[in-house]
mmCIF file of C-alpha atoms in Angstrom:
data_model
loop_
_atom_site.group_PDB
_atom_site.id
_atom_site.type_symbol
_atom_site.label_atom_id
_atom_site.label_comp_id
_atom_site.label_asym_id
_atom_site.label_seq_id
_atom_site.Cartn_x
_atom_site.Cartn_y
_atom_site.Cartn_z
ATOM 1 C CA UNK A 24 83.077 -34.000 -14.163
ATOM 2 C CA UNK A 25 85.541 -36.649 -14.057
ATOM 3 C CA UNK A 26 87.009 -37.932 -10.779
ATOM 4 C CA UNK A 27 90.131 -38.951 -10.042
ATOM 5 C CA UNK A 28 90.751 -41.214 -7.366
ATOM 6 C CA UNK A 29 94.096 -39.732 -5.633
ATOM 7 C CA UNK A 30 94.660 -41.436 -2.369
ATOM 8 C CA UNK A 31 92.613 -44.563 -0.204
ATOM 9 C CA UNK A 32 93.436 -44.812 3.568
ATOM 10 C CA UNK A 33 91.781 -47.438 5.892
ATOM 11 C CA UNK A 34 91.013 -47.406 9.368
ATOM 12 C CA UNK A 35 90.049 -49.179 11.973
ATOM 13 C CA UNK A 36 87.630 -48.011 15.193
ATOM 14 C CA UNK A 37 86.008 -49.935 18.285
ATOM 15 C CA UNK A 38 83.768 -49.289 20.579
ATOM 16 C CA UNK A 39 84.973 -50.865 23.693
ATOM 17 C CA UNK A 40 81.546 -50.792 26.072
ATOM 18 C CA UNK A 41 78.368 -49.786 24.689
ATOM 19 C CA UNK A 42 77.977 -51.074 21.226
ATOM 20 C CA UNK A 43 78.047 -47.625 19.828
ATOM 21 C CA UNK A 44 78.307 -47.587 15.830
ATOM 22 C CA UNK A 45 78.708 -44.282 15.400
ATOM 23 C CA UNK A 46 81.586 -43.949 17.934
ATOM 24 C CA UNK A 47 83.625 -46.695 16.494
ATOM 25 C CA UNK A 48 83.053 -45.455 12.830
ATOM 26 C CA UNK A 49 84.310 -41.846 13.673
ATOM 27 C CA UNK A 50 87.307 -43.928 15.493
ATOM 28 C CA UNK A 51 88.025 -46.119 12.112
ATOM 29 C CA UNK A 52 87.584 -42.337 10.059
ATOM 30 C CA UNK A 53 90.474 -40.759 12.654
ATOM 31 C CA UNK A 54 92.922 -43.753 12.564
ATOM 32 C CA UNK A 55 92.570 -44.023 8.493
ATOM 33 C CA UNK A 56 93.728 -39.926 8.006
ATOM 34 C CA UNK A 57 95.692 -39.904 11.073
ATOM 35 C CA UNK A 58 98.488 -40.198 9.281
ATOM 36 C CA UNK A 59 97.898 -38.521 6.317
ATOM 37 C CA UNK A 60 99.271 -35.051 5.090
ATOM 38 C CA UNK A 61 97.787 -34.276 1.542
ATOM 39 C CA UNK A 62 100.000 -31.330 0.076
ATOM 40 C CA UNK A 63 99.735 -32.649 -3.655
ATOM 41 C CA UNK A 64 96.422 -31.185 -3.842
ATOM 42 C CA UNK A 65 98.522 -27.332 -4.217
ATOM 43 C CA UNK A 66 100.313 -29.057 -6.547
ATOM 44 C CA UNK A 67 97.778 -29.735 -9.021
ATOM 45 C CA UNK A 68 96.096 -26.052 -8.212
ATOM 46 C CA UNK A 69 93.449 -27.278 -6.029
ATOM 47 C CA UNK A 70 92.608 -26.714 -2.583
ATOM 48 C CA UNK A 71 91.510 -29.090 0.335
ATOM 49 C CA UNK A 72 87.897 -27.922 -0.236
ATOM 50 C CA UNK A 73 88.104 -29.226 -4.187
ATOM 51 C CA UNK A 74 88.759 -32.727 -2.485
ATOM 52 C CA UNK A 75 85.498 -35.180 -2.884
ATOM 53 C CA UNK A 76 85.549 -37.829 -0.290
ATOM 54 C CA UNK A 77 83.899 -40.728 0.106
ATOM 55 C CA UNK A 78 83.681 -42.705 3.286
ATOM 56 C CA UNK A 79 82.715 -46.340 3.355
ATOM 57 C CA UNK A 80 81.999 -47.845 7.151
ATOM 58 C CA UNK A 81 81.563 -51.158 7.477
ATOM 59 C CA UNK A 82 79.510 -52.241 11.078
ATOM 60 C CA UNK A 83 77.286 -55.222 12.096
ATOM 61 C CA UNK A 84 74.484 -52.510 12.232
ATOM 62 C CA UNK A 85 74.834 -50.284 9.645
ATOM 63 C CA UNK A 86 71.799 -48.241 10.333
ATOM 64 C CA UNK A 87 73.186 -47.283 13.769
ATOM 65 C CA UNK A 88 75.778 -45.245 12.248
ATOM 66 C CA UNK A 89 74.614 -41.544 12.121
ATOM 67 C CA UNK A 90 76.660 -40.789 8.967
ATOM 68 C CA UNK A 91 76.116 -36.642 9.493
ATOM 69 C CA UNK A 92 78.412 -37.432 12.819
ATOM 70 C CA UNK A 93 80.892 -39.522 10.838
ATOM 71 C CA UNK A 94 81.056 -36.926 8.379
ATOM 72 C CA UNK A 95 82.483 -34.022 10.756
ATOM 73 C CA UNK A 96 85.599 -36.015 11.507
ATOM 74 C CA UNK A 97 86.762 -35.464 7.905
ATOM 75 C CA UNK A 98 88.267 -31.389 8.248
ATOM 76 C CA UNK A 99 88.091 -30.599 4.161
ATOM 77 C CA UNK A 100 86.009 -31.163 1.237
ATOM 78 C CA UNK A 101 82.951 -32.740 0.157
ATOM 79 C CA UNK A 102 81.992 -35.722 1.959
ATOM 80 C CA UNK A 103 80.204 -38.358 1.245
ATOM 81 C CA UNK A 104 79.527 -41.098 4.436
ATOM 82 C CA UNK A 105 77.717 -44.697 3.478
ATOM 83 C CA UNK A 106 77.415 -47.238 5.654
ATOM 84 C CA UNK A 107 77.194 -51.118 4.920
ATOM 85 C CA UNK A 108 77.347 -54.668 6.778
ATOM 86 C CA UNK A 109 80.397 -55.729 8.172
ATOM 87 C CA UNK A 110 83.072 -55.105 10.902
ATOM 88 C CA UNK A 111 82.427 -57.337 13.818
ATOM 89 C CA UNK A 112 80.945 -57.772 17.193
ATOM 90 C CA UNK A 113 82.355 -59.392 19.949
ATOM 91 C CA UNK A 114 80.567 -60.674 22.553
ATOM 92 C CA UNK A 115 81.350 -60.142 25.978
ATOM 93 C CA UNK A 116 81.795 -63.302 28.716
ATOM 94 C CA UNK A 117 78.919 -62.416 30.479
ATOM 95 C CA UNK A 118 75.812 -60.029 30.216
ATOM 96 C CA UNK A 119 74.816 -58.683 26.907
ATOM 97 C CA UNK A 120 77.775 -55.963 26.567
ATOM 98 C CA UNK A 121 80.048 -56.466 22.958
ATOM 99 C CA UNK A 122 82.999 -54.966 21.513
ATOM 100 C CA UNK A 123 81.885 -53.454 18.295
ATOM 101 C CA UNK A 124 84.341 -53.207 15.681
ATOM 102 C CA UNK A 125 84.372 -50.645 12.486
ATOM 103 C CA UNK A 126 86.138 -50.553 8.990
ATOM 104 C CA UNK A 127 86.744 -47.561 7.302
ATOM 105 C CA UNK A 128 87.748 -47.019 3.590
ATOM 106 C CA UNK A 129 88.426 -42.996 2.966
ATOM 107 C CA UNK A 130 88.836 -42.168 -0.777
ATOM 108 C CA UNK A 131 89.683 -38.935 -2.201
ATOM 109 C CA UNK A 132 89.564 -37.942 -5.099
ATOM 110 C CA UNK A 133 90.087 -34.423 -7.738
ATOM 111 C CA UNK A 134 88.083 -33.336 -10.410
ATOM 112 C CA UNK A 135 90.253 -33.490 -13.146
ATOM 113 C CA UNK A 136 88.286 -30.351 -15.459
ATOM 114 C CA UNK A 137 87.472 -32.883 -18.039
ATOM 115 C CA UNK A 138 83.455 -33.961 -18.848
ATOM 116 C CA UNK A 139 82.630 -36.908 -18.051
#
């Protein structure tokens, strides 16, 4: 199987109060295919289920993110959620409260039939 990468959205999530990963990673996932419509896939005789997507979330604490969760905010296909170091974390003035900030990168790609 060869893939084909056919669209990359970003998006970005935060979790106000709380320092919630997961929260602000489903928010980065829902602002990068807010916007997107992706009726090529019929053109190419594929469905939304053929669709492979890969999720990339970026946090200060990547192994707060429970990636399952993440994964549900994508409607079609097979997904694949990984997350990694980065975002950012802003502390608050006082106390130990922090605005947490997430990156998402959302590729999707075909199989184009050939081997690969």
């Amino acid at each position: 199987m060869t893939r084909v990468r056919c669209i990359t959205e970003m998006g970005m999530g935060v979790d106000v109060h709380g320092k919630d990963a997961t929260k602000a990673a489903k928010r980065a996932v829902s602002d990068a295919i807010r916007h997107s419509s992706l009726s090529f896939v019929r053109m190419l005789g594929k469905t939304a289920h053929d669709m492979l997507v890969d999720v990339t979330i970026a946090v200060p604490n990547p192994e707060a993110v429970d990636t399952a969760a993440v994964a549900k905010e994508l409607p079609y296909g097979t997904v694949t959620v990984t997350a990694v170091k980065g975002g950012l974390e802003v502390p608050a003035e006082r106390g130990n409260d922090s605005i947490l900030i997430a990156n998402a990168a959302v590729v999707v790609s075909l199989d184009d039939g050939t081997p690969g």
